[in-house]
Amino acid sequence: MTFNELNLIAPILQALETEGYKVPTPIQEKAIPIVLAQKDLLGCAQTGTGKTAAFAIPILQLLDAQHAEKAPKRIKVLILTPTRELAIQIGESFTAYGRNLKQRYAVIFGGVPQGAQVQALNRGIDILVATPGRLLDLMSQGYIHLNDIGIFVLDEADRMLDMGFIHDVKRVVAKLPQKRQTLFFSATMPPEIQKLANTILVKPEMVAVTPPATTAELVGQSVYFVDKKDKRQLLHYVLNDASITRVLVFTRTKHGADKVVKDLHKVNITAEAIHGNKSQNARQRALTNFKDGRISVLVATDIAARGIDVDMLSHVINYEIPEVPETYVHRIGRTGRAGASGTAMSFCDGEEMADWRNILKVTAQNIPVIENHPYPLAAAGQVKINPPKNKEIVHRPNAVTGGAPRHNGNQRRRW
Ligand code: AMP
């Protein structure tokens, strides 16, 4: 299917061409007609599937059609999303897809002074992208009224729950007009989220795409068994691989993230950390530097990395193995976006072995072990990982490092 067949208007088709999008992703193919038909939608999709465009494109088209009728400078669309990073990225998507249209939007989130956000609101906007806390705050100060909202998008509903925002979400929903179109997105559907969906959606159409394990199959995965004390050296070794252009390194803790950055600086590799202890400006700066290629290694904790949207992310490294298997799937989903192949490497030490086994079980995969590296686990002989039965090995030679990284003699790659 092409975007043309989705009955999109010329200014949007042109913008998609500028973006270099050739064909719609599965969620876009399914969701765009539903949204254009002004129906409620329950979308089961995670970041990386193209879900932002799946709602942003038809919303822009609907607004464009209404433009003549509706009063300008009133907020007509509200998108509620859990993190600042996601809010910014959604805003960027509206800029990109709406570049040839007149709709105005603003993005508001906490952790920064409110002045600039209030000014943007006062200039008059059609679309508001917001995190729940700052939205409620500005509503209580009288800067925002939701009386004219015709379309409400709840993005990453399950994350809202994880992050403790569910009550804030309900408070926002209570202020919305009853008559509206609601689009509800969640990667998973725990009972509380199902309940919320039932209360805020009216006769929704359901769209589900790419369950996490399938997304994981797009990514070439491998694991290095290594002693904890050798992970630092192994990271330097792996980063010498010339095919690594932009790598996201995951640690379990903020302290761990800072330590990895410090270690990399010692060997002249440019890296920055993003995590909750950094100011919003510092996080945004690090992300921009990473996107622009000024730094090649971004070190992140799970919360900070949620929804990071960077094109051409070639590699993800799990410097520490997450305790929760779903977190592993989310992490590696940061690469291999929208059909592109990526590589995910995991460094697993003796203490993390139980967590790793659990990941193999939950994802039902047999992830290749890289045996030929200079820092093997001292107790390697005792390590026994039983592959899940009757499962194909998910190993794409073109996407996986496939063995020890290549080295260019003693020449260090410049970052
Ligand atoms: P999302 O799931 O919304 O976070 O989108 C993931 C990534 O896919 C973003 O970098 C988008 O720019 C990109 N993307 C979305 N739709 C398409 C498409 N139809 N073709 C190519 N890339 C896309």
XYZ file of N, CA and C in Angstrom, residues 259-356:
294
model
N 29.200 6.540 35.279
C 30.484 5.841 35.359
C 30.924 5.380 33.963
N 29.997 4.874 33.185
C 30.348 4.434 31.832
C 30.852 5.627 31.015
N 30.169 6.775 31.143
C 30.588 7.961 30.393
C 32.002 8.359 30.798
N 32.271 8.350 32.101
C 33.607 8.721 32.605
C 34.680 7.784 32.040
N 34.374 6.494 32.064
C 35.324 5.504 31.536
C 35.593 5.723 30.055
N 34.535 6.057 29.309
C 34.721 6.271 27.868
C 35.546 7.527 27.605
N 35.306 8.571 28.412
C 36.090 9.801 28.242
C 37.573 9.519 28.451
N 37.876 8.625 29.386
C 39.287 8.299 29.669
C 39.990 7.724 28.446
N 39.233 7.043 27.589
C 39.856 6.496 26.376
C 39.449 7.321 25.139
N 39.119 8.599 25.419
C 38.834 9.563 24.337
C 37.667 9.188 23.442
N 36.672 8.563 23.997
C 35.450 8.313 23.228
C 34.405 9.304 23.724
N 33.826 10.076 22.805
C 32.848 11.077 23.236
C 31.521 10.404 23.564
N 31.050 10.687 24.755
C 29.806 10.062 25.209
C 29.109 11.013 26.164
N 27.794 10.898 26.252
C 27.054 11.673 27.247
C 25.988 10.787 27.849
N 25.605 11.124 29.085
C 24.574 10.330 29.758
C 23.274 11.110 29.783
N 22.154 10.404 29.670
C 20.871 11.056 29.966
C 20.165 10.233 31.036
N 19.799 10.894 32.080
C 19.012 10.239 33.124
C 18.336 11.297 33.975
N 17.498 10.825 34.886
C 16.643 11.725 35.649
C 17.350 12.770 36.487
N 18.634 12.562 36.809
C 19.333 13.565 37.624
C 19.839 14.739 36.799
N 19.772 14.585 35.491
C 20.241 15.680 34.635
C 19.094 16.655 34.409
N 19.446 17.917 34.209
C 18.382 18.888 33.958
C 17.777 18.589 32.591
N 16.580 19.089 32.386
C 15.924 18.880 31.099
C 16.809 19.419 29.969
N 17.438 20.580 30.215
C 18.283 21.162 29.169
C 19.462 20.271 28.847
N 20.086 19.719 29.894
C 21.249 18.855 29.681
C 20.841 17.596 28.910
N 19.673 17.065 29.230
C 19.213 15.856 28.530
C 18.943 16.160 27.062
N 18.299 17.309 26.851
C 17.952 17.673 25.483
C 19.215 17.939 24.665
N 20.190 18.602 25.326
C 21.453 18.900 24.633
C 22.138 17.599 24.228
N 22.177 16.642 25.176
C 22.836 15.358 24.894
C 22.143 14.651 23.724
N 20.811 14.709 23.726
C 20.056 14.037 22.674
C 20.314 14.702 21.315
N 20.342 16.048 21.320
C 20.609 16.769 20.068
C 22.019 16.464 19.571
N 23.002 16.472 20.476
C 24.376 16.161 20.079
C 24.464 14.767 19.473
N 23.705 13.866 20.056
C 23.700 12.478 19.577
C 23.041 12.400 18.201
N 21.884 13.069 18.084
C 21.167 13.041 16.798
C 22.012 13.659 15.688
N 22.721 14.761 16.039
C 23.524 15.456 15.026
C 24.855 14.766 14.763
N 25.135 13.717 15.504
C 26.379 12.977 15.275
C 27.599 13.570 15.967
N 27.392 14.584 16.846
C 28.554 15.151 17.550
C 29.065 14.198 18.627
N 28.164 13.390 19.172
C 28.624 12.305 20.045
C 28.073 10.996 19.495
N 28.840 9.947 19.680
C 28.415 8.674 19.092
C 27.846 7.713 20.111
N 28.127 7.987 21.379
C 27.629 7.076 22.409
C 26.730 7.845 23.368
N 25.520 7.378 23.503
C 24.599 7.951 24.481
C 24.360 6.867 25.527
N 24.556 7.232 26.794
C 24.381 6.239 27.853
C 23.110 6.609 28.611
N 22.209 5.652 28.744
C 20.897 6.013 29.290
C 20.383 4.969 30.268
N 19.578 5.441 31.194
C 18.817 4.516 32.036
C 17.484 4.264 31.333
N 16.747 3.270 31.790
C 15.536 2.888 31.057
C 14.498 3.987 30.992
N 14.267 4.637 32.138
C 13.232 5.676 32.149
C 13.598 6.792 31.185
N 14.881 7.235 31.248
C 15.285 8.362 30.406
C 15.218 7.994 28.934
N 15.423 6.719 28.628
C 15.504 6.319 27.221
C 14.153 6.088 26.582
N 13.102 6.084 27.410
C 11.782 5.792 26.864
C 11.440 6.698 25.706
N 11.128 6.084 24.613
C 10.658 6.896 23.495
C 11.726 7.694 22.779
N 12.992 7.503 23.137
C 14.022 8.218 22.382
C 13.873 7.829 20.926
N 13.778 8.820 20.097
C 13.515 8.548 18.702
C 14.672 9.095 17.887
N 15.584 8.233 17.526
C 16.742 8.674 16.761
C 16.812 7.801 15.517
N 16.795 8.469 14.364
C 16.900 7.690 13.140
C 18.313 7.128 13.049
N 18.444 6.046 12.353
C 19.753 5.467 12.077
C 20.533 5.054 13.330
N 19.825 4.611 14.319
C 20.519 4.101 15.501
C 20.975 2.692 15.160
N 22.298 2.527 15.012
C 22.762 1.233 14.495
C 22.856 0.179 15.590
N 23.220 0.600 16.793
C 23.478 -0.398 17.833
C 22.891 -0.018 19.192
N 22.447 -1.046 19.896
C 22.091 -0.882 21.303
C 22.976 -1.835 22.086
N 23.564 -1.348 23.172
C 24.366 -2.244 24.023
C 23.738 -2.277 25.413
N 23.400 -3.459 25.856
C 22.926 -3.627 27.227
C 24.149 -3.851 28.108
N 24.654 -2.777 28.638
C 25.861 -2.870 29.485
C 25.516 -3.644 30.750
N 24.294 -3.474 31.187
C 23.781 -4.282 32.289
C 22.461 -4.909 31.840
N 22.242 -6.121 32.278
C 21.042 -6.863 31.850
C 19.853 -6.387 32.692
N 18.749 -6.031 32.035
C 17.591 -5.577 32.832
C 16.946 -6.745 33.581
N 16.333 -6.420 34.705
C 15.690 -7.472 35.501
C 14.388 -7.931 34.849
N 13.726 -6.985 34.170
C 12.414 -7.300 33.606
C 12.574 -7.583 32.103
N 12.160 -8.762 31.648
C 12.353 -9.104 30.234
C 11.740 -8.094 29.277
N 10.574 -7.543 29.626
C 9.941 -6.565 28.728
C 10.856 -5.347 28.522
N 11.616 -5.023 29.565
C 12.544 -3.894 29.434
C 13.591 -4.200 28.365
N 14.025 -5.459 28.332
C 14.997 -5.865 27.301
C 14.395 -5.623 25.913
N 13.151 -6.043 25.742
C 12.499 -5.890 24.441
C 12.359 -4.409 24.082
N 11.988 -3.605 25.087
C 11.886 -2.160 24.832
C 13.241 -1.584 24.447
N 14.282 -1.996 25.173
C 15.614 -1.460 24.892
C 16.049 -1.769 23.466
N 15.936 -3.044 23.082
C 16.462 -3.388 21.758
C 15.562 -2.845 20.654
N 14.312 -2.510 21.016
C 13.412 -1.889 20.037
C 13.850 -0.484 19.654
N 14.853 0.050 20.359
C 15.358 1.402 20.008
C 16.147 1.357 18.713
N 16.607 0.162 18.336
C 17.277 0.040 17.053
C 16.339 -0.776 16.166
N 16.659 -0.907 14.914
C 15.791 -1.683 14.028
C 14.420 -1.052 13.882
N 14.379 0.281 13.821
C 13.116 1.002 13.683
C 12.512 0.889 12.301
N 11.207 0.899 12.262
C 10.450 0.969 11.007
C 11.056 0.080 9.921
N 11.367 -1.142 10.311
C 11.803 -2.129 9.342
C 13.311 -2.185 9.110
N 14.044 -1.157 9.579
C 15.493 -1.168 9.372
C 16.119 -2.167 10.343
N 17.191 -2.809 9.916
C 17.796 -3.782 10.830
C 18.785 -3.074 11.745
N 18.914 -3.574 12.934
C 19.838 -3.011 13.906
C 20.497 -4.141 14.665
N 21.397 -3.764 15.548
C 22.140 -4.775 16.298
C 22.036 -4.488 17.782
N 21.754 -5.503 18.550
C 21.708 -5.341 20.005
C 22.664 -6.334 20.648
N 23.600 -5.797 21.459
C 24.558 -6.662 22.148
C 24.316 -6.558 23.646
N 24.424 -7.673 24.317
C 24.208 -7.666 25.759
C 25.451 -8.176 26.465
N 25.840 -7.476 27.541
C 26.974 -7.912 28.354
C 26.394 -8.536 29.622
N 26.617 -9.821 29.782
C 25.991 -10.496 30.915
C 27.055 -11.064 31.834
N 27.032 -10.648 33.118
C 27.997 -11.208 34.067
C 27.339 -12.335 34.871
N 28.145 -12.951 35.722
C 27.671 -14.130 36.457
C 26.401 -13.864 37.254
N 26.359 -12.691 37.902
C 25.187 -12.387 38.739
C 23.927 -12.153 37.914
N 24.118 -11.787 36.656
C 22.955 -11.461 35.814
C 22.405 -12.674 35.054
N 23.073 -13.808 35.261
C 22.735 -14.997 34.476
C 21.254 -15.385 34.607
N 20.719 -15.284 35.824
C 19.315 -15.683 36.026
C 18.391 -14.752 35.232
N 18.704 -13.442 35.254
C 17.883 -12.491 34.496
C 17.966 -12.786 33.000
N 19.178 -13.146 32.547
C 19.355 -13.429 31.123
C 18.535 -14.649 30.706
